[in-house]
mmCIF file of C-alpha atoms in Angstrom:
data_model
loop_
_atom_site.group_PDB
_atom_site.id
_atom_site.type_symbol
_atom_site.label_atom_id
_atom_site.label_comp_id
_atom_site.label_asym_id
_atom_site.label_seq_id
_atom_site.Cartn_x
_atom_site.Cartn_y
_atom_site.Cartn_z
ATOM 1 C CA MET A 25 -9.475 -22.340 -9.290
ATOM 2 C CA LYS A 26 -9.326 -22.239 -12.700
ATOM 3 C CA TYR A 27 -9.577 -19.157 -12.695
ATOM 4 C CA LEU A 28 -6.902 -18.339 -10.539
ATOM 5 C CA ASP A 29 -4.880 -21.428 -12.258
ATOM 6 C CA GLU A 30 -4.454 -19.848 -15.290
ATOM 7 C CA TYR A 31 -2.319 -16.677 -13.809
ATOM 8 C CA ARG A 32 0.163 -19.369 -12.346
ATOM 9 C CA ASP A 33 0.972 -21.718 -14.976
ATOM 10 C CA GLY A 34 4.660 -22.395 -14.927
ATOM 11 C CA THR A 35 5.128 -23.428 -18.766
ATOM 12 C CA ALA A 36 3.395 -19.662 -20.055
ATOM 13 C CA ALA A 37 5.574 -18.546 -17.299
ATOM 14 C CA GLN A 38 8.549 -20.132 -18.937
ATOM 15 C CA ARG A 39 7.226 -18.153 -22.089
ATOM 16 C CA PHE A 40 7.855 -15.332 -21.078
ATOM 17 C CA ALA A 41 11.110 -15.087 -19.169
ATOM 18 C CA ASP A 42 12.528 -16.113 -23.065
ATOM 19 C CA THR A 43 10.520 -13.436 -24.367
ATOM 20 C CA LEU A 44 12.346 -10.479 -22.317
ATOM 21 C CA ARG A 45 15.680 -12.933 -22.980
ATOM 22 C CA SER A 46 14.706 -12.547 -26.674
ATOM 23 C CA VAL A 47 14.606 -8.339 -26.063
ATOM 24 C CA VAL A 48 16.803 -6.805 -23.693
ATOM 25 C CA THR A 49 20.240 -5.872 -24.643
ATOM 26 C CA ARG A 50 21.446 -3.378 -21.292
ATOM 27 C CA PRO A 51 20.464 -3.658 -18.126
ATOM 28 C CA TRP A 52 16.607 -2.366 -16.437
ATOM 29 C CA THR A 53 15.564 -1.429 -13.658
ATOM 30 C CA LEU A 54 11.814 -1.520 -12.780
ATOM 31 C CA MET A 55 9.936 -0.906 -9.556
ATOM 32 C CA GLU A 56 7.241 -2.817 -8.774
ATOM 33 C CA VAL A 57 4.935 -0.321 -6.588
ATOM 34 C CA CYS A 58 2.706 -2.849 -4.516
ATOM 35 C CA GLY A 59 3.118 -4.528 -1.945
ATOM 36 C CA GLY A 60 1.020 -7.576 -3.479
ATOM 37 C CA GLN A 61 2.629 -7.882 -6.319
ATOM 38 C CA THR A 62 6.222 -8.263 -4.150
ATOM 39 C CA HIS A 63 4.549 -11.197 -2.330
ATOM 40 C CA SER A 64 3.675 -12.151 -5.300
ATOM 41 C CA ILE A 65 7.235 -11.819 -6.959
ATOM 42 C CA VAL A 66 8.842 -13.093 -3.465
ATOM 43 C CA ARG A 67 6.188 -15.525 -3.338
ATOM 44 C CA TYR A 68 6.728 -17.316 -7.154
ATOM 45 C CA GLY A 69 10.239 -16.482 -7.628
ATOM 46 C CA VAL A 70 8.686 -14.225 -10.874
ATOM 47 C CA ASP A 71 12.315 -11.902 -10.246
ATOM 48 C CA GLU A 72 15.010 -15.264 -10.162
ATOM 49 C CA MET A 73 12.886 -16.769 -13.683
ATOM 50 C CA LEU A 74 14.044 -12.879 -15.723
ATOM 51 C CA PRO A 75 16.918 -12.167 -17.972
ATOM 52 C CA PRO A 76 20.155 -10.933 -15.987
ATOM 53 C CA GLY A 77 20.749 -7.198 -15.844
ATOM 54 C CA VAL A 78 16.517 -6.815 -15.303
ATOM 55 C CA THR A 79 15.691 -6.172 -11.595
ATOM 56 C CA LEU A 80 12.595 -5.962 -9.447
ATOM 57 C CA VAL A 81 13.059 -3.301 -6.700
ATOM 58 C CA HIS A 82 10.295 -2.675 -4.432
ATOM 59 C CA GLY A 83 8.534 0.490 -4.069
ATOM 60 C CA PRO A 84 6.332 2.500 -1.280
ATOM 61 C CA GLY A 85 3.232 0.312 -2.160
ATOM 62 C CA CYS A 86 1.994 -1.145 1.417
ATOM 63 C CA PRO A 87 0.098 1.703 2.912
ATOM 64 C CA VAL A 88 0.072 -0.603 6.385
ATOM 65 C CA CYS A 89 3.855 0.235 5.983
ATOM 66 C CA VAL A 90 3.707 4.215 5.336
ATOM 67 C CA THR A 91 1.427 5.297 7.645
ATOM 68 C CA PRO A 92 3.729 7.128 10.153
ATOM 69 C CA VAL A 93 4.797 6.638 14.226
ATOM 70 C CA ALA A 94 2.381 10.165 14.456
ATOM 71 C CA ILE A 95 -0.039 9.016 13.566
ATOM 72 C CA LEU A 96 0.213 5.217 14.799
ATOM 73 C CA ASP A 97 0.743 7.269 17.905
ATOM 74 C CA ARG A 98 -2.334 8.746 18.014
ATOM 75 C CA ALA A 99 -4.087 5.810 16.858
ATOM 76 C CA PHE A 100 -2.650 4.421 20.602
ATOM 77 C CA ARG A 101 -3.793 7.273 22.403
ATOM 78 C CA ILE A 102 -7.649 8.172 21.226
ATOM 79 C CA ALA A 103 -8.150 3.559 21.731
ATOM 80 C CA ARG A 104 -6.826 4.364 24.949
ATOM 81 C CA ARG A 105 -10.031 6.446 25.394
ATOM 82 C CA PRO A 106 -13.065 6.067 28.313
ATOM 83 C CA GLY A 107 -15.512 5.223 26.160
ATOM 84 C CA VAL A 108 -13.622 4.696 22.842
ATOM 85 C CA VAL A 109 -14.420 1.816 20.323
ATOM 86 C CA PHE A 110 -11.906 1.754 18.231
ATOM 87 C CA THR A 111 -12.245 -0.241 14.770
ATOM 88 C CA SER A 112 -9.434 -0.080 11.949
ATOM 89 C CA PHE A 113 -8.959 -3.038 9.745
ATOM 90 C CA GLY A 114 -6.871 -6.670 11.062
ATOM 91 C CA ASP A 115 -3.782 -5.737 9.320
ATOM 92 C CA MET A 116 -2.377 -2.879 11.454
ATOM 93 C CA LEU A 117 -3.026 -3.810 14.657
ATOM 94 C CA ARG A 118 0.676 -5.920 14.799
ATOM 95 C CA VAL A 119 2.125 -2.214 13.389
ATOM 96 C CA PRO A 120 4.315 -0.185 15.476
ATOM 97 C CA GLY A 121 4.321 2.628 16.983
ATOM 98 C CA THR A 122 6.675 4.059 19.284
ATOM 99 C CA SER A 123 6.526 1.475 21.866
ATOM 100 C CA ASP A 124 2.735 0.144 21.732
ATOM 101 C CA ASP A 125 0.164 -1.524 18.881
ATOM 102 C CA LEU A 126 -2.726 -1.705 18.238
ATOM 103 C CA LEU A 127 -3.002 -5.535 20.495
ATOM 104 C CA HIS A 128 -1.260 -3.899 23.233
ATOM 105 C CA VAL A 129 -3.554 -1.343 23.960
ATOM 106 C CA ARG A 130 -6.520 -4.415 23.578
ATOM 107 C CA ALA A 131 -4.745 -6.737 26.376
ATOM 108 C CA GLU A 132 -4.046 -3.089 28.667
ATOM 109 C CA GLY A 133 -8.266 -2.968 28.464
ATOM 110 C CA GLY A 134 -8.785 -1.060 24.914
ATOM 111 C CA ASP A 135 -11.396 -1.107 23.133
ATOM 112 C CA VAL A 136 -10.177 -2.369 20.360
ATOM 113 C CA ARG A 137 -12.141 -4.354 17.195
ATOM 114 C CA VAL A 138 -11.092 -5.830 13.932
ATOM 115 C CA VAL A 139 -13.728 -4.709 11.212
ATOM 116 C CA TYR A 140 -13.967 -6.460 7.742
ATOM 117 C CA SER A 141 -15.224 -2.911 6.710
ATOM 118 C CA PRO A 142 -15.983 0.817 7.278
ATOM 119 C CA LEU A 143 -19.749 0.445 7.087
ATOM 120 C CA ASP A 144 -19.320 -2.536 9.583
ATOM 121 C CA ALA A 145 -17.868 0.245 12.357
ATOM 122 C CA VAL A 146 -20.677 2.334 11.421
ATOM 123 C CA ALA A 147 -23.298 -0.589 12.461
ATOM 124 C CA ILE A 148 -21.586 0.264 15.928
ATOM 125 C CA ALA A 149 -21.919 3.419 16.049
ATOM 126 C CA GLU A 150 -25.321 3.304 15.393
ATOM 127 C CA ARG A 151 -25.990 0.067 17.951
ATOM 128 C CA GLU A 152 -23.906 1.894 20.461
ATOM 129 C CA PRO A 153 -24.566 5.884 20.265
ATOM 130 C CA ARG A 154 -23.261 6.942 23.757
ATOM 131 C CA ARG A 155 -19.585 5.462 22.886
ATOM 132 C CA GLU A 156 -16.993 7.122 19.993
ATOM 133 C CA VAL A 157 -16.504 4.798 16.796
ATOM 134 C CA VAL A 158 -13.304 5.789 15.588
ATOM 135 C CA PHE A 159 -12.484 3.760 12.482
ATOM 136 C CA PHE A 160 -8.731 3.909 10.948
ATOM 137 C CA ALA A 161 -8.655 4.821 7.955
ATOM 138 C CA VAL A 162 -5.913 3.794 5.973
ATOM 139 C CA GLY A 163 -5.152 2.770 2.648
ATOM 140 C CA PHE A 164 -5.007 4.198 -0.468
ATOM 141 C CA GLU A 165 -6.498 5.155 -3.156
ATOM 142 C CA THR A 166 -8.301 2.080 -2.702
ATOM 143 C CA THR A 167 -10.399 2.195 0.440
ATOM 144 C CA ALA A 168 -11.536 5.546 -0.119
ATOM 145 C CA PRO A 169 -14.565 4.189 -2.152
ATOM 146 C CA ALA A 170 -15.887 2.378 0.898
ATOM 147 C CA ASN A 171 -14.744 5.245 3.682
ATOM 148 C CA ALA A 172 -16.226 7.992 1.826
ATOM 149 C CA MET A 173 -19.801 5.756 1.864
ATOM 150 C CA ALA A 174 -19.134 5.450 5.853
ATOM 151 C CA VAL A 175 -19.075 8.817 6.443
ATOM 152 C CA GLN A 176 -22.365 8.989 3.965
ATOM 153 C CA LEU A 177 -23.834 6.902 5.632
ATOM 154 C CA ALA A 178 -23.372 7.701 9.373
ATOM 155 C CA ALA A 179 -24.043 11.478 7.827
ATOM 156 C CA LYS A 180 -27.376 10.563 6.141
ATOM 157 C CA LYS A 181 -28.361 8.755 9.685
ATOM 158 C CA GLY A 182 -27.701 11.196 12.075
ATOM 159 C CA LEU A 183 -24.263 9.472 13.784
ATOM 160 C CA THR A 184 -23.287 12.462 15.593
ATOM 161 C CA ASN A 185 -20.769 9.112 17.333
ATOM 162 C CA PHE A 186 -18.335 8.172 14.397
ATOM 163 C CA SER A 187 -15.362 9.783 12.689
ATOM 164 C CA LEU A 188 -12.028 8.686 10.635
ATOM 165 C CA LEU A 189 -9.181 9.083 11.713
ATOM 166 C CA VAL A 190 -7.397 8.956 8.350
ATOM 167 C CA ALA A 191 -4.443 7.757 6.889
ATOM 168 C CA GLN A 192 -5.394 8.195 3.646
ATOM 169 C CA VAL A 193 -1.945 8.326 1.069
ATOM 170 C CA ARG A 194 -1.895 8.670 -2.694
ATOM 171 C CA VAL A 195 0.141 6.453 -5.337
ATOM 172 C CA PRO A 196 1.362 9.279 -8.519
ATOM 173 C CA PRO A 197 2.927 11.481 -6.005
ATOM 174 C CA ALA A 198 4.578 8.458 -3.562
ATOM 175 C CA LEU A 199 6.224 7.950 -7.783
ATOM 176 C CA GLU A 200 6.832 11.451 -8.081
ATOM 177 C CA ALA A 201 8.772 11.209 -4.968
ATOM 178 C CA VAL A 202 10.809 7.956 -5.920
ATOM 179 C CA LEU A 203 11.939 9.751 -9.462
ATOM 180 C CA SER A 204 12.734 12.882 -7.194
ATOM 181 C CA GLU A 205 15.936 11.032 -5.129
ATOM 182 C CA PRO A 206 19.236 11.903 -5.539
ATOM 183 C CA GLU A 207 20.244 8.245 -5.970
ATOM 184 C CA CYS A 208 16.734 6.322 -7.555
ATOM 185 C CA ARG A 209 18.180 4.093 -11.420
ATOM 186 C CA VAL A 210 14.250 2.748 -11.322
ATOM 187 C CA GLN A 211 13.459 3.243 -14.645
ATOM 188 C CA ALA A 212 9.461 1.753 -15.591
ATOM 189 C CA PHE A 213 7.074 1.556 -13.253
ATOM 190 C CA LEU A 214 4.840 -1.406 -12.772
ATOM 191 C CA ALA A 215 1.584 0.257 -11.015
ATOM 192 C CA ALA A 216 -0.876 -1.049 -8.776
ATOM 193 C CA GLY A 217 -3.283 -2.699 -10.711
ATOM 194 C CA HIS A 218 -5.799 -2.114 -7.773
ATOM 195 C CA VAL A 219 -5.643 1.403 -7.797
ATOM 196 C CA CYS A 220 -5.921 2.209 -11.027
ATOM 197 C CA THR A 221 -9.223 0.244 -11.141
ATOM 198 C CA VAL A 222 -10.818 3.242 -9.031
ATOM 199 C CA MET A 223 -8.590 6.024 -10.521
ATOM 200 C CA GLY A 224 -8.553 5.365 -13.592
ATOM 201 C CA THR A 225 -4.337 5.961 -15.342
ATOM 202 C CA SER A 226 -4.792 8.832 -16.076
ATOM 203 C CA GLU A 227 -3.442 10.185 -13.420
ATOM 204 C CA TYR A 228 -0.063 8.838 -14.499
ATOM 205 C CA GLU A 229 0.209 11.186 -17.808
ATOM 206 C CA PRO A 230 2.405 13.803 -16.659
ATOM 207 C CA LEU A 231 5.278 11.658 -14.356
ATOM 208 C CA VAL A 232 4.981 10.331 -17.499
ATOM 209 C CA ALA A 233 5.765 12.665 -19.791
ATOM 210 C CA ARG A 234 7.700 14.644 -17.089
ATOM 211 C CA HIS A 235 10.386 12.208 -16.094
ATOM 212 C CA HIS A 236 9.999 9.542 -19.578
ATOM 213 C CA VAL A 237 9.410 6.059 -17.391
ATOM 214 C CA PRO A 238 7.222 3.911 -18.875
ATOM 215 C CA VAL A 239 4.258 2.843 -16.430
ATOM 216 C CA VAL A 240 2.082 -0.753 -16.991
ATOM 217 C CA VAL A 241 -0.792 -1.227 -14.474
ATOM 218 C CA THR A 242 -0.696 -4.899 -13.376
ATOM 219 C CA GLY A 243 -2.396 -7.264 -12.041
ATOM 220 C CA PHE A 244 -1.068 -9.697 -9.028
ATOM 221 C CA GLU A 245 -0.795 -13.534 -9.816
ATOM 222 C CA PRO A 246 2.344 -13.857 -10.970
ATOM 223 C CA LEU A 247 1.960 -14.491 -15.532
ATOM 224 C CA ASP A 248 0.593 -11.066 -15.163
ATOM 225 C CA LEU A 249 4.171 -9.544 -13.175
ATOM 226 C CA LEU A 250 6.175 -11.489 -16.224
ATOM 227 C CA HIS A 251 3.797 -9.541 -18.983
ATOM 228 C CA GLY A 252 4.095 -5.971 -17.385
ATOM 229 C CA VAL A 253 7.490 -6.469 -17.142
ATOM 230 C CA ALA A 254 8.005 -7.460 -20.414
ATOM 231 C CA MET A 255 6.007 -4.697 -22.174
ATOM 232 C CA ALA A 256 7.961 -2.165 -19.595
ATOM 233 C CA VAL A 257 11.530 -3.751 -20.365
ATOM 234 C CA ARG A 258 9.634 -2.982 -23.995
ATOM 235 C CA GLN A 259 9.184 0.427 -23.720
ATOM 236 C CA LEU A 260 12.313 0.220 -22.652
ATOM 237 C CA GLU A 261 14.664 -0.747 -25.777
ATOM 238 C CA GLU A 262 12.545 0.591 -28.127
ATOM 239 C CA GLY A 263 12.885 4.289 -26.220
ATOM 240 C CA ARG A 264 9.614 4.963 -25.193
ATOM 241 C CA SER A 265 7.780 5.806 -22.511
ATOM 242 C CA ALA A 266 3.189 5.735 -22.194
ATOM 243 C CA VAL A 267 0.953 4.787 -19.304
ATOM 244 C CA GLU A 268 -0.056 1.085 -20.301
ATOM 245 C CA ILE A 269 -2.747 -1.570 -19.074
ATOM 246 C CA GLN A 270 -1.395 -4.794 -18.954
ATOM 247 C CA TYR A 271 -4.285 -5.320 -16.388
ATOM 248 C CA ALA A 272 -7.315 -4.790 -18.824
ATOM 249 C CA ARG A 273 -9.386 -7.922 -17.255
ATOM 250 C CA VAL A 274 -10.041 -5.356 -14.689
ATOM 251 C CA VAL A 275 -8.552 -1.561 -15.228
ATOM 252 C CA ARG A 276 -10.296 1.070 -17.916
ATOM 253 C CA PRO A 277 -8.116 3.854 -18.373
ATOM 254 C CA GLU A 278 -11.477 6.491 -16.424
ATOM 255 C CA GLY A 279 -11.461 3.549 -13.863
ATOM 256 C CA ASN A 280 -14.741 3.047 -11.869
ATOM 257 C CA PRO A 281 -16.788 7.442 -11.864
ATOM 258 C CA ALA A 282 -18.920 5.884 -9.224
ATOM 259 C CA ALA A 283 -16.080 5.212 -6.923
ATOM 260 C CA ARG A 284 -14.263 7.977 -8.068
ATOM 261 C CA ARG A 285 -17.147 10.555 -7.053
ATOM 262 C CA ALA A 286 -16.894 9.345 -3.799
ATOM 263 C CA ILE A 287 -14.147 10.361 -2.760
ATOM 264 C CA GLU A 288 -14.038 13.543 -4.839
ATOM 265 C CA GLU A 289 -17.390 14.295 -2.378
ATOM 266 C CA VAL A 290 -15.593 13.300 0.904
ATOM 267 C CA PHE A 291 -12.409 13.872 0.719
ATOM 268 C CA GLU A 292 -9.798 16.539 -1.069
ATOM 269 C CA VAL A 293 -6.197 16.199 -1.464
ATOM 270 C CA THR A 294 -3.496 17.082 1.224
ATOM 271 C CA ASP A 295 -0.132 16.615 1.683
ATOM 272 C CA ARG A 296 0.688 13.605 4.050
ATOM 273 C CA THR A 297 3.462 12.511 5.497
ATOM 274 C CA TRP A 298 5.239 9.102 4.595
ATOM 275 C CA ARG A 299 7.028 6.426 6.966
ATOM 276 C CA GLY A 300 10.275 6.787 5.602
ATOM 277 C CA LEU A 301 10.135 8.467 3.130
ATOM 278 C CA GLY A 302 8.867 11.872 4.849
ATOM 279 C CA PRO A 303 6.665 14.258 3.308
ATOM 280 C CA ILE A 304 4.954 13.910 -0.491
ATOM 281 C CA PRO A 305 2.938 17.585 -1.465
ATOM 282 C CA ARG A 306 -0.563 16.182 -2.186
ATOM 283 C CA SER A 307 -0.033 12.523 -1.401
ATOM 284 C CA GLY A 308 -3.009 12.068 0.991
ATOM 285 C CA LEU A 309 -6.654 12.716 1.209
ATOM 286 C CA GLY A 310 -8.542 14.303 4.305
ATOM 287 C CA LEU A 311 -12.218 14.399 5.068
ATOM 288 C CA ASN A 312 -13.248 18.543 3.027
ATOM 289 C CA ALA A 313 -15.056 20.826 5.467
ATOM 290 C CA LYS A 314 -18.430 19.571 4.725
ATOM 291 C CA TYR A 315 -17.114 16.494 6.577
ATOM 292 C CA ALA A 316 -15.121 18.528 8.889
ATOM 293 C CA GLY A 317 -17.557 16.796 11.928
ATOM 294 C CA PHE A 318 -16.509 13.622 11.171
ATOM 295 C CA ASP A 319 -12.105 13.811 11.470
ATOM 296 C CA ALA A 320 -10.923 12.246 14.662
ATOM 297 C CA GLU A 321 -8.003 13.818 14.731
ATOM 298 C CA ARG A 322 -10.340 17.293 15.003
ATOM 299 C CA ARG A 323 -12.585 15.409 17.137
ATOM 300 C CA PHE A 324 -9.823 14.162 19.740
ATOM 301 C CA PRO A 325 -7.486 17.113 19.619
ATOM 302 C CA ASP A 326 -3.940 15.744 20.316
ATOM 303 C CA ALA A 327 -0.853 18.468 21.490
ATOM 304 C CA THR A 328 1.371 15.473 21.959
ATOM 305 C CA PRO A 329 5.064 15.950 19.885
ATOM 306 C CA ASP A 330 5.963 13.332 17.304
ATOM 307 C CA ALA A 331 7.508 11.131 18.189
ATOM 308 C CA PRO A 332 10.685 9.170 15.742
ATOM 309 C CA GLU A 333 11.172 5.988 13.780
ATOM 310 C CA ASP A 334 14.022 4.029 15.352
ATOM 311 C CA PRO A 335 17.258 5.165 13.562
ATOM 312 C CA ALA A 336 17.777 1.582 13.195
ATOM 313 C CA CYS A 337 14.924 0.455 10.963
ATOM 314 C CA ARG A 338 16.067 1.096 7.385
ATOM 315 C CA ALA A 339 12.344 0.297 6.350
ATOM 316 C CA GLY A 340 12.735 3.967 3.789
ATOM 317 C CA LEU A 341 15.631 2.865 2.224
ATOM 318 C CA VAL A 342 13.435 -0.807 1.292
ATOM 319 C CA LEU A 343 10.044 1.693 0.210
ATOM 320 C CA GLN A 344 11.883 3.669 -1.600
ATOM 321 C CA GLY A 345 13.713 0.860 -3.554
ATOM 322 C CA ARG A 346 16.800 1.560 -2.222
ATOM 323 C CA LEU A 347 17.734 -1.919 -0.300
ATOM 324 C CA LYS A 348 16.038 -5.115 -0.955
ATOM 325 C CA PRO A 349 15.242 -6.461 3.574
ATOM 326 C CA GLN A 350 18.194 -9.189 2.885
ATOM 327 C CA GLU A 351 20.537 -6.163 2.886
ATOM 328 C CA CYS A 352 19.584 -3.980 5.822
ATOM 329 C CA PRO A 353 21.337 -5.073 9.307
ATOM 330 C CA ALA A 354 18.434 -5.723 11.547
ATOM 331 C CA PHE A 355 16.316 -7.577 8.857
ATOM 332 C CA GLY A 356 15.787 -10.830 11.078
ATOM 333 C CA ALA A 357 18.265 -10.133 13.611
ATOM 334 C CA ARG A 358 16.807 -7.320 15.853
ATOM 335 C CA CYS A 359 14.043 -7.140 13.293
ATOM 336 C CA THR A 360 11.761 -9.740 13.674
ATOM 337 C CA PRO A 361 7.533 -10.537 12.773
ATOM 338 C CA GLU A 362 8.026 -10.634 16.919
ATOM 339 C CA HIS A 363 9.426 -7.930 17.607
ATOM 340 C CA PRO A 364 8.829 -5.653 14.412
ATOM 341 C CA LEU A 365 11.246 -2.265 14.301
ATOM 342 C CA GLY A 366 9.031 -1.536 11.306
ATOM 343 C CA ALA A 367 6.062 -2.331 9.008
ATOM 344 C CA PRO A 368 7.159 -3.275 6.865
ATOM 345 C CA MET A 369 8.261 -6.710 8.569
ATOM 346 C CA VAL A 370 4.734 -7.331 9.690
ATOM 347 C CA SER A 371 2.451 -6.139 6.988
ATOM 348 C CA SER A 372 0.705 -8.569 5.151
ATOM 349 C CA GLU A 373 1.859 -6.411 2.009
ATOM 350 C CA GLY A 374 5.459 -5.372 3.501
ATOM 351 C CA ALA A 375 8.450 -6.414 1.822
ATOM 352 C CA CYS A 376 10.327 -7.634 4.636
ATOM 353 C CA ALA A 377 7.590 -10.018 5.027
ATOM 354 C CA ALA A 378 7.579 -11.828 2.355
ATOM 355 C CA TYR A 379 11.518 -12.119 2.092
ATOM 356 C CA TRP A 380 10.775 -13.558 6.646
ATOM 357 C CA LEU A 381 8.220 -15.664 4.763
ATOM 358 C CA TYR A 382 9.481 -17.199 1.195
ATOM 359 C CA ARG A 383 13.028 -15.891 1.346
ATOM 360 C CA ARG A 384 14.122 -17.574 4.684
ATOM 361 C CA ARG A 385 11.766 -20.678 3.724
ATOM 362 C CA ARG A 386 13.659 -21.898 0.868
ATOM 363 C CA ALA A 387 17.358 -20.884 2.179
ATOM 364 C CA ALA A 388 16.323 -22.876 4.748
ATOM 365 C CA ALA A 389 14.793 -26.183 2.587
ATOM 366 C CA VAL A 390 18.556 -25.799 -0.179
ATOM 367 C CA ALA A 391 20.145 -26.300 3.604
#
């Protein structure tokens, strides 16, 4: 645990907090983009260590949370088809659509299987050639290389019974959408370190130049986050806006060239709808023409109209940093992990789940 404990050292964290207090001269609002960062912030009380006036708000950094109801409902209909093996990571099983989730589909007899890699789904397709095997490809750019490799491997093996239901999304256009909201109060971003490990930092440069907002690529441990906040605040106090890398032990400006080549070989940039945010131009990835035969939406055409989200769920405002989870009237009342209205309450990276796990527990301990 040595190397992990180094990034959770309380004394070092206090030094970062003290440094911040000596630098800050006015209020600033920063948004962390990744749901993993949100959980670390809430779990370790990073936001509570910041000087008065320095505020962290939570962004659309959970790909499970932003997967729209329409795609979820389509997934459930595909998973119910006879002869289909529907595979997914475990974090999608309890994400609610209009009235169901994948656990309900499995309880009703659908062949829904949890896998640890899309390559596991390819292996199932090879073992069970008479079944249609679909993998639910949800994620940011972080998961795209493995999904691309799965398609490439299926093509190489000549597997005609494997497909992806693609819900891949791209982070930079989502940040553009957040900044374009009239009520946006975000002045700097803590960007997701794992995304930039794959993609590098070049895609953030136009965003910074256009909006004059600092972007600091940050890790996921408490000291990473405090250091990232300090770097962003220093830029703001100095009147600068640039892309900087706090997570330098992992992230390089060029990203991972091999992973990027795999993405570019299999996917193309598309428009995509985000749950709670709506349509965002060029914010998604879809299979390109060469690999269109592996697209589950083409293989299982569906004319069912899109269903609306539950109007009581304020997850969209949470994902835009305009509302903290506990400020939603449904939080802890109509919306709980057992009966979620929206994905952020059940996703392992959801902001609502983080507040339910850590802030409620702390309040109960004080009481």
